Amino acid sequence: GAPNPSHLRQVILWLAQIAMHVQSFLISGTYGQGTWETTADVVVNCLWEGKQRIDNLIRPNHTSDWITRVKYGFVLDSIPQLKGVPSLIITHGPFGDIVNFPHDNELYATWYPSCLAYIGHTDQLPEEWEAVCEGSHPPHLAERIFKQSIDALSEYVPELRTLKLKQIMAGSIMGQGKTDISDRESGLHNRHGIGVDAVDGYYSIFSGKFTSGPANAIALQEMLA
């Protein structure tokens, strides 16, 4: 006789469940001088650096224009006169930040493009700049960037010239684009095309901005539910 539709649906459901359990990913890596290996039914790529390299293992040549930058910032010992100064974001032309931490008697300062130490079309930092992000700062480079940054920012907060440098910081910025922010058409000015990309149990998250992290986490949770 004719097959029972409800039985067919049940068989299809069982096959789908079996396929989900059969499919898995083999993941391996290194730690120190050793290696590790494991399997998983679901993989979530939350990498900042090197994200595209892993994505391309799942979806070969599924890439986009990519810019990697290394940007410097500086922590300064503050003074009582600046305790009430609000945090500032200066966005007319070249931009800068002054973040006030009055309870810690500290200020964070950065000025772009002076603080831009490296820019390249790769999703993986060269070793030299990886070392910079880990705290190995070429003295003359950091000194020059600090002076240029303070010279620019002191036009808005003159007292910055009197403050003592407490800490030098550098970090990587990953973004989609071909050119730097000085180009109005640069993809770095876009705030769309970010979020979670899913392919057969593999989820890749492009945050765009760190502040998009919570929204991406909620989207991933809903996709996995």
PDB file of C-alpha atoms in Angstrom:
ATOM      1  CA  GLY A   1       0.000   0.000   0.000  1.00  0.00           C
ATOM      2  CA  ALA A   2       0.896   3.692  -0.035  1.00  0.00           C
ATOM      3  CA  PRO A   3       3.435   4.773   2.600  1.00  0.00           C
ATOM      4  CA  ASN A   4       2.062   6.447   5.681  1.00  0.00           C
ATOM      5  CA  PRO A   5       3.069  10.170   5.587  1.00  0.00           C
ATOM      6  CA  SER A   6       3.427  10.329   9.354  1.00  0.00           C
ATOM      7  CA  HIS A   7       5.806   7.356   9.300  1.00  0.00           C
ATOM      8  CA  LEU A   8       7.855   9.003   6.547  1.00  0.00           C
ATOM      9  CA  ARG A   9       8.132  12.203   8.566  1.00  0.00           C
ATOM     10  CA  GLN A  10       9.312  10.213  11.570  1.00  0.00           C
ATOM     11  CA  VAL A  11      11.934   8.363   9.507  1.00  0.00           C
ATOM     12  CA  ILE A  12      13.176  11.659   8.050  1.00  0.00           C
ATOM     13  CA  LEU A  13      13.393  13.104  11.558  1.00  0.00           C
ATOM     14  CA  TRP A  14      15.428  10.115  12.775  1.00  0.00           C
ATOM     15  CA  LEU A  15      17.775  10.377   9.777  1.00  0.00           C
ATOM     16  CA  ALA A  16      18.267  14.075  10.429  1.00  0.00           C
ATOM     17  CA  GLN A  17      19.071  13.391  14.085  1.00  0.00           C
ATOM     18  CA  ILE A  18      21.547  10.668  13.112  1.00  0.00           C
ATOM     19  CA  ALA A  19      23.208  12.990  10.585  1.00  0.00           C
ATOM     20  CA  MET A  20      23.585  15.666  13.233  1.00  0.00           C
ATOM     21  CA  HIS A  21      25.338  13.229  15.546  1.00  0.00           C
ATOM     22  CA  VAL A  22      27.528  11.750  12.811  1.00  0.00           C
ATOM     23  CA  GLN A  23      28.776  15.145  11.593  1.00  0.00           C
ATOM     24  CA  SER A  24      31.574  16.502  13.721  1.00  0.00           C
ATOM     25  CA  PHE A  25      34.619  18.711  13.462  1.00  0.00           C
ATOM     26  CA  LEU A  26      38.178  17.694  14.213  1.00  0.00           C
ATOM     27  CA  ILE A  27      39.935  20.534  16.003  1.00  0.00           C
ATOM     28  CA  SER A  28      43.620  20.637  16.849  1.00  0.00           C
ATOM     29  CA  GLY A  29      46.054  23.174  18.177  1.00  0.00           C
ATOM     30  CA  THR A  30      49.235  23.761  20.125  1.00  0.00           C
ATOM     31  CA  TYR A  31      50.108  24.863  23.641  1.00  0.00           C
ATOM     32  CA  GLY A  32      53.698  25.502  24.648  1.00  0.00           C
ATOM     33  CA  GLN A  33      55.643  22.615  23.147  1.00  0.00           C
ATOM     34  CA  GLY A  34      52.651  20.289  23.045  1.00  0.00           C
ATOM     35  CA  THR A  35      49.588  19.716  20.877  1.00  0.00           C
ATOM     36  CA  TRP A  36      45.941  18.917  21.521  1.00  0.00           C
ATOM     37  CA  GLU A  37      43.108  17.468  19.465  1.00  0.00           C
ATOM     38  CA  THR A  38      39.370  17.047  20.005  1.00  0.00           C
ATOM     39  CA  THR A  39      36.085  16.651  18.122  1.00  0.00           C
ATOM     40  CA  ALA A  40      32.924  18.712  18.392  1.00  0.00           C
ATOM     41  CA  ASP A  41      29.480  18.809  16.796  1.00  0.00           C
ATOM     42  CA  VAL A  42      29.453  22.608  16.887  1.00  0.00           C
ATOM     43  CA  VAL A  43      32.327  25.054  16.449  1.00  0.00           C
ATOM     44  CA  VAL A  44      32.135  28.785  17.163  1.00  0.00           C
ATOM     45  CA  ASN A  45      34.908  30.974  15.731  1.00  0.00           C
ATOM     46  CA  CYS A  46      35.213  33.977  18.068  1.00  0.00           C
ATOM     47  CA  LEU A  47      38.736  34.892  17.016  1.00  0.00           C
ATOM     48  CA  TRP A  48      39.825  38.488  16.566  1.00  0.00           C
ATOM     49  CA  GLU A  49      43.133  37.848  14.799  1.00  0.00           C
ATOM     50  CA  GLY A  50      43.323  34.953  12.375  1.00  0.00           C
ATOM     51  CA  LYS A  51      39.547  34.580  12.043  1.00  0.00           C
ATOM     52  CA  GLN A  52      39.529  34.438   8.254  1.00  0.00           C
ATOM     53  CA  ARG A  53      42.226  31.774   8.160  1.00  0.00           C
ATOM     54  CA  ILE A  54      39.964  29.396  10.101  1.00  0.00           C
ATOM     55  CA  ASP A  55      36.853  30.455   8.162  1.00  0.00           C
ATOM     56  CA  ASN A  56      38.568  29.560   4.895  1.00  0.00           C
ATOM     57  CA  LEU A  57      39.067  25.974   6.091  1.00  0.00           C
ATOM     58  CA  ILE A  58      35.277  25.615   6.174  1.00  0.00           C
ATOM     59  CA  ARG A  59      34.392  27.873   3.245  1.00  0.00           C
ATOM     60  CA  PRO A  60      37.434  28.166   0.954  1.00  0.00           C
ATOM     61  CA  ASN A  61      37.984  31.613  -0.522  1.00  0.00           C
ATOM     62  CA  HIS A  62      35.014  33.014   1.375  1.00  0.00           C
ATOM     63  CA  THR A  63      36.886  36.204   2.173  1.00  0.00           C
ATOM     64  CA  SER A  64      36.300  39.920   2.130  1.00  0.00           C
ATOM     65  CA  ASP A  65      38.461  43.001   2.049  1.00  0.00           C
ATOM     66  CA  TRP A  66      40.313  43.098   5.330  1.00  0.00           C
ATOM     67  CA  ILE A  67      42.461  45.640   7.154  1.00  0.00           C
ATOM     68  CA  THR A  68      44.511  44.984  10.272  1.00  0.00           C
ATOM     69  CA  ARG A  69      45.834  47.911  12.292  1.00  0.00           C
ATOM     70  CA  VAL A  70      47.925  48.350  15.414  1.00  0.00           C
ATOM     71  CA  LYS A  71      47.014  51.406  17.437  1.00  0.00           C
ATOM     72  CA  TYR A  72      48.779  52.908  20.452  1.00  0.00           C
ATOM     73  CA  GLY A  73      47.213  54.432  23.536  1.00  0.00           C
ATOM     74  CA  PHE A  74      48.674  55.906  26.714  1.00  0.00           C
ATOM     75  CA  VAL A  75      47.740  55.961  30.393  1.00  0.00           C
ATOM     76  CA  LEU A  76      48.774  59.124  32.248  1.00  0.00           C
ATOM     77  CA  ASP A  77      48.900  60.005  35.927  1.00  0.00           C
ATOM     78  CA  SER A  78      46.243  62.650  36.391  1.00  0.00           C
ATOM     79  CA  ILE A  79      46.181  65.732  38.624  1.00  0.00           C
ATOM     80  CA  PRO A  80      43.422  67.220  40.864  1.00  0.00           C
ATOM     81  CA  GLN A  81      42.750  70.020  38.357  1.00  0.00           C
ATOM     82  CA  LEU A  82      41.542  67.428  35.824  1.00  0.00           C
ATOM     83  CA  LYS A  83      39.301  65.449  38.154  1.00  0.00           C
ATOM     84  CA  GLY A  84      36.144  67.024  36.758  1.00  0.00           C
ATOM     85  CA  VAL A  85      37.141  66.939  33.084  1.00  0.00           C
ATOM     86  CA  PRO A  86      34.627  64.827  31.130  1.00  0.00           C
ATOM     87  CA  SER A  87      35.787  62.056  28.824  1.00  0.00           C
ATOM     88  CA  LEU A  88      36.132  63.415  25.295  1.00  0.00           C
ATOM     89  CA  ILE A  89      35.864  61.954  21.807  1.00  0.00           C
ATOM     90  CA  ILE A  90      37.148  64.361  19.180  1.00  0.00           C
ATOM     91  CA  THR A  91      35.837  63.453  15.731  1.00  0.00           C
ATOM     92  CA  HIS A  92      36.510  66.485  13.538  1.00  0.00           C
ATOM     93  CA  GLY A  93      39.028  65.285  10.975  1.00  0.00           C
ATOM     94  CA  PRO A  94      41.718  63.259  12.756  1.00  0.00           C
ATOM     95  CA  PHE A  95      40.135  61.981  15.925  1.00  0.00           C
ATOM     96  CA  GLY A  96      41.220  61.336  19.470  1.00  0.00           C
ATOM     97  CA  ASP A  97      40.026  60.111  22.833  1.00  0.00           C
ATOM     98  CA  ILE A  98      40.612  61.343  26.351  1.00  0.00           C
ATOM     99  CA  VAL A  99      39.063  59.028  28.916  1.00  0.00           C
ATOM    100  CA  ASN A 100      39.045  60.237  32.490  1.00  0.00           C
ATOM    101  CA  PHE A 101      39.275  57.752  35.377  1.00  0.00           C
ATOM    102  CA  PRO A 102      39.015  60.205  38.320  1.00  0.00           C
ATOM    103  CA  HIS A 103      38.763  57.491  40.982  1.00  0.00           C
ATOM    104  CA  ASP A 104      42.084  56.029  39.795  1.00  0.00           C
ATOM    105  CA  ASN A 105      43.668  59.439  39.132  1.00  0.00           C
ATOM    106  CA  GLU A 106      44.387  58.339  35.572  1.00  0.00           C
ATOM    107  CA  LEU A 107      43.690  59.514  32.032  1.00  0.00           C
ATOM    108  CA  TYR A 108      43.750  57.436  28.858  1.00  0.00           C
ATOM    109  CA  ALA A 109      44.731  59.313  25.705  1.00  0.00           C
ATOM    110  CA  THR A 110      45.067  58.432  22.039  1.00  0.00           C
ATOM    111  CA  TRP A 111      45.215  60.467  18.832  1.00  0.00           C
ATOM    112  CA  TYR A 112      44.629  59.092  15.350  1.00  0.00           C
ATOM    113  CA  PRO A 113      46.472  58.927  12.953  1.00  0.00           C
ATOM    114  CA  SER A 114      49.557  59.544  15.127  1.00  0.00           C
ATOM    115  CA  CYS A 115      48.775  56.428  17.183  1.00  0.00           C
ATOM    116  CA  LEU A 116      48.451  54.253  14.075  1.00  0.00           C
ATOM    117  CA  ALA A 117      51.679  52.234  14.092  1.00  0.00           C
ATOM    118  CA  TYR A 118      50.828  49.557  11.516  1.00  0.00           C
ATOM    119  CA  ILE A 119      48.260  48.946   8.771  1.00  0.00           C
ATOM    120  CA  GLY A 120      48.157  45.940   6.449  1.00  0.00           C
ATOM    121  CA  HIS A 121      45.802  43.805   4.379  1.00  0.00           C
ATOM    122  CA  THR A 122      46.028  40.621   6.412  1.00  0.00           C
ATOM    123  CA  ASP A 123      44.014  39.097   9.211  1.00  0.00           C
ATOM    124  CA  GLN A 124      47.147  37.937  11.048  1.00  0.00           C
ATOM    125  CA  LEU A 125      49.635  40.311  12.625  1.00  0.00           C
ATOM    126  CA  PRO A 126      53.289  40.043  11.585  1.00  0.00           C
ATOM    127  CA  GLU A 127      55.495  38.832  14.449  1.00  0.00           C
ATOM    128  CA  GLU A 128      56.977  42.299  14.982  1.00  0.00           C
ATOM    129  CA  TRP A 129      53.589  43.845  15.617  1.00  0.00           C
ATOM    130  CA  GLU A 130      52.334  40.882  17.593  1.00  0.00           C
ATOM    131  CA  ALA A 131      55.237  41.553  19.959  1.00  0.00           C
ATOM    132  CA  VAL A 132      54.229  45.216  20.179  1.00  0.00           C
ATOM    133  CA  CYS A 133      50.695  44.244  21.209  1.00  0.00           C
ATOM    134  CA  GLU A 134      52.185  41.977  23.878  1.00  0.00           C
ATOM    135  CA  GLY A 135      54.165  44.868  25.377  1.00  0.00           C
ATOM    136  CA  SER A 136      57.473  44.914  23.488  1.00  0.00           C
ATOM    137  CA  HIS A 137      57.519  48.546  22.358  1.00  0.00           C
ATOM    138  CA  PRO A 138      60.350  49.950  20.241  1.00  0.00           C
ATOM    139  CA  PRO A 139      61.422  52.910  22.435  1.00  0.00           C
ATOM    140  CA  HIS A 140      61.824  55.503  19.708  1.00  0.00           C
ATOM    141  CA  LEU A 141      58.519  54.563  18.063  1.00  0.00           C
ATOM    142  CA  ALA A 142      56.493  54.771  21.272  1.00  0.00           C
ATOM    143  CA  GLU A 143      58.242  57.987  22.277  1.00  0.00           C
ATOM    144  CA  ARG A 144      57.473  59.671  18.949  1.00  0.00           C
ATOM    145  CA  ILE A 145      53.835  58.562  18.931  1.00  0.00           C
ATOM    146  CA  PHE A 146      53.353  59.730  22.509  1.00  0.00           C
ATOM    147  CA  LYS A 147      54.778  63.180  21.775  1.00  0.00           C
ATOM    148  CA  GLN A 148      52.693  63.649  18.634  1.00  0.00           C
ATOM    149  CA  SER A 149      49.545  62.520  20.437  1.00  0.00           C
ATOM    150  CA  ILE A 150      50.005  64.796  23.431  1.00  0.00           C
ATOM    151  CA  ASP A 151      50.904  67.743  21.206  1.00  0.00           C
ATOM    152  CA  ALA A 152      47.598  67.317  19.348  1.00  0.00           C
ATOM    153  CA  LEU A 153      45.386  66.592  22.355  1.00  0.00           C
ATOM    154  CA  SER A 154      46.860  69.388  24.466  1.00  0.00           C
ATOM    155  CA  GLU A 155      45.158  71.872  22.156  1.00  0.00           C
ATOM    156  CA  TYR A 156      41.929  70.721  23.832  1.00  0.00           C
ATOM    157  CA  VAL A 157      43.273  69.933  27.313  1.00  0.00           C
ATOM    158  CA  PRO A 158      46.518  71.941  27.818  1.00  0.00           C
ATOM    159  CA  GLU A 159      47.264  70.274  31.159  1.00  0.00           C
ATOM    160  CA  LEU A 160      48.091  67.039  29.344  1.00  0.00           C
ATOM    161  CA  ARG A 161      51.564  68.411  28.660  1.00  0.00           C
ATOM    162  CA  THR A 162      52.310  68.339  32.386  1.00  0.00           C
ATOM    163  CA  LEU A 163      51.209  64.765  33.050  1.00  0.00           C
ATOM    164  CA  LYS A 164      53.529  61.841  33.636  1.00  0.00           C
ATOM    165  CA  LEU A 165      53.313  58.814  31.341  1.00  0.00           C
ATOM    166  CA  LYS A 166      52.269  55.772  33.361  1.00  0.00           C
ATOM    167  CA  GLN A 167      51.682  53.028  30.801  1.00  0.00           C
ATOM    168  CA  ILE A 168      52.124  52.419  27.076  1.00  0.00           C
ATOM    169  CA  MET A 169      49.468  50.252  25.440  1.00  0.00           C
ATOM    170  CA  ALA A 170      48.997  48.863  21.936  1.00  0.00           C
ATOM    171  CA  GLY A 171      46.340  46.631  20.437  1.00  0.00           C
ATOM    172  CA  SER A 172      45.130  45.266  17.130  1.00  0.00           C
ATOM    173  CA  ILE A 173      42.028  46.478  15.306  1.00  0.00           C
ATOM    174  CA  MET A 174      40.418  44.175  12.744  1.00  0.00           C
ATOM    175  CA  GLY A 175      37.987  45.512  10.171  1.00  0.00           C
ATOM    176  CA  GLN A 176      36.537  45.106   6.707  1.00  0.00           C
ATOM    177  CA  GLY A 177      37.797  47.577   4.139  1.00  0.00           C
ATOM    178  CA  LYS A 178      40.461  48.394   1.569  1.00  0.00           C
ATOM    179  CA  THR A 179      41.608  51.807   2.780  1.00  0.00           C
ATOM    180  CA  ASP A 180      42.158  53.696   6.027  1.00  0.00           C
ATOM    181  CA  ILE A 181      39.548  55.917   7.665  1.00  0.00           C
ATOM    182  CA  SER A 182      40.848  59.007   5.858  1.00  0.00           C
ATOM    183  CA  ASP A 183      38.969  57.648   2.816  1.00  0.00           C
ATOM    184  CA  ARG A 184      35.247  58.437   3.013  1.00  0.00           C
ATOM    185  CA  GLU A 185      34.517  55.326   0.955  1.00  0.00           C
ATOM    186  CA  SER A 186      36.488  53.029   3.259  1.00  0.00           C
ATOM    187  CA  GLY A 187      34.576  49.996   4.466  1.00  0.00           C
ATOM    188  CA  LEU A 188      35.816  50.809   7.958  1.00  0.00           C
ATOM    189  CA  HIS A 189      33.069  53.432   8.184  1.00  0.00           C
ATOM    190  CA  ASN A 190      30.336  50.828   7.681  1.00  0.00           C
ATOM    191  CA  ARG A 191      28.445  49.381  10.613  1.00  0.00           C
ATOM    192  CA  HIS A 192      26.549  46.695   8.706  1.00  0.00           C
ATOM    193  CA  GLY A 193      27.491  43.232   7.498  1.00  0.00           C
ATOM    194  CA  ILE A 194      28.540  42.084  10.974  1.00  0.00           C
ATOM    195  CA  GLY A 195      27.199  39.349  13.220  1.00  0.00           C
ATOM    196  CA  VAL A 196      27.037  35.554  13.117  1.00  0.00           C
ATOM    197  CA  ASP A 197      27.557  33.549   9.928  1.00  0.00           C
ATOM    198  CA  ALA A 198      26.479  29.889  10.151  1.00  0.00           C
ATOM    199  CA  VAL A 199      27.305  26.890   7.930  1.00  0.00           C
ATOM    200  CA  ASP A 200      26.386  23.334   8.989  1.00  0.00           C
ATOM    201  CA  GLY A 201      27.301  23.579  12.659  1.00  0.00           C
ATOM    202  CA  TYR A 202      30.115  26.090  12.143  1.00  0.00           C
ATOM    203  CA  TYR A 203      29.452  29.594  13.454  1.00  0.00           C
ATOM    204  CA  SER A 204      31.749  32.504  12.710  1.00  0.00           C
ATOM    205  CA  ILE A 205      31.328  35.791  14.572  1.00  0.00           C
ATOM    206  CA  PHE A 206      32.519  39.074  13.167  1.00  0.00           C
ATOM    207  CA  SER A 207      31.960  41.599  15.934  1.00  0.00           C
ATOM    208  CA  GLY A 208      32.864  44.653  13.892  1.00  0.00           C
ATOM    209  CA  LYS A 209      33.257  46.575  17.138  1.00  0.00           C
ATOM    210  CA  PHE A 210      33.917  45.063  20.561  1.00  0.00           C
ATOM    211  CA  THR A 211      30.751  46.823  21.754  1.00  0.00           C
ATOM    212  CA  SER A 212      28.738  44.580  19.403  1.00  0.00           C
ATOM    213  CA  GLY A 213      29.851  41.511  21.383  1.00  0.00           C
ATOM    214  CA  PRO A 214      26.749  41.205  23.625  1.00  0.00           C
ATOM    215  CA  ALA A 215      24.344  41.490  20.672  1.00  0.00           C
ATOM    216  CA  ASN A 216      26.297  38.829  18.788  1.00  0.00           C
ATOM    217  CA  ALA A 217      26.240  36.554  21.831  1.00  0.00           C
ATOM    218  CA  ILE A 218      22.439  36.833  22.019  1.00  0.00           C
ATOM    219  CA  ALA A 219      22.124  36.110  18.280  1.00  0.00           C
ATOM    220  CA  LEU A 220      24.374  33.049  18.617  1.00  0.00           C
ATOM    221  CA  GLN A 221      22.391  31.784  21.596  1.00  0.00           C
ATOM    222  CA  GLU A 222      19.148  32.047  19.630  1.00  0.00           C
ATOM    223  CA  MET A 223      20.686  30.221  16.659  1.00  0.00           C
ATOM    224  CA  LEU A 224      21.919  27.372  18.875  1.00  0.00           C
ATOM    225  CA  ALA A 225      18.658  27.047  20.822  1.00  0.00           C
TER     226      ALA A 225
END
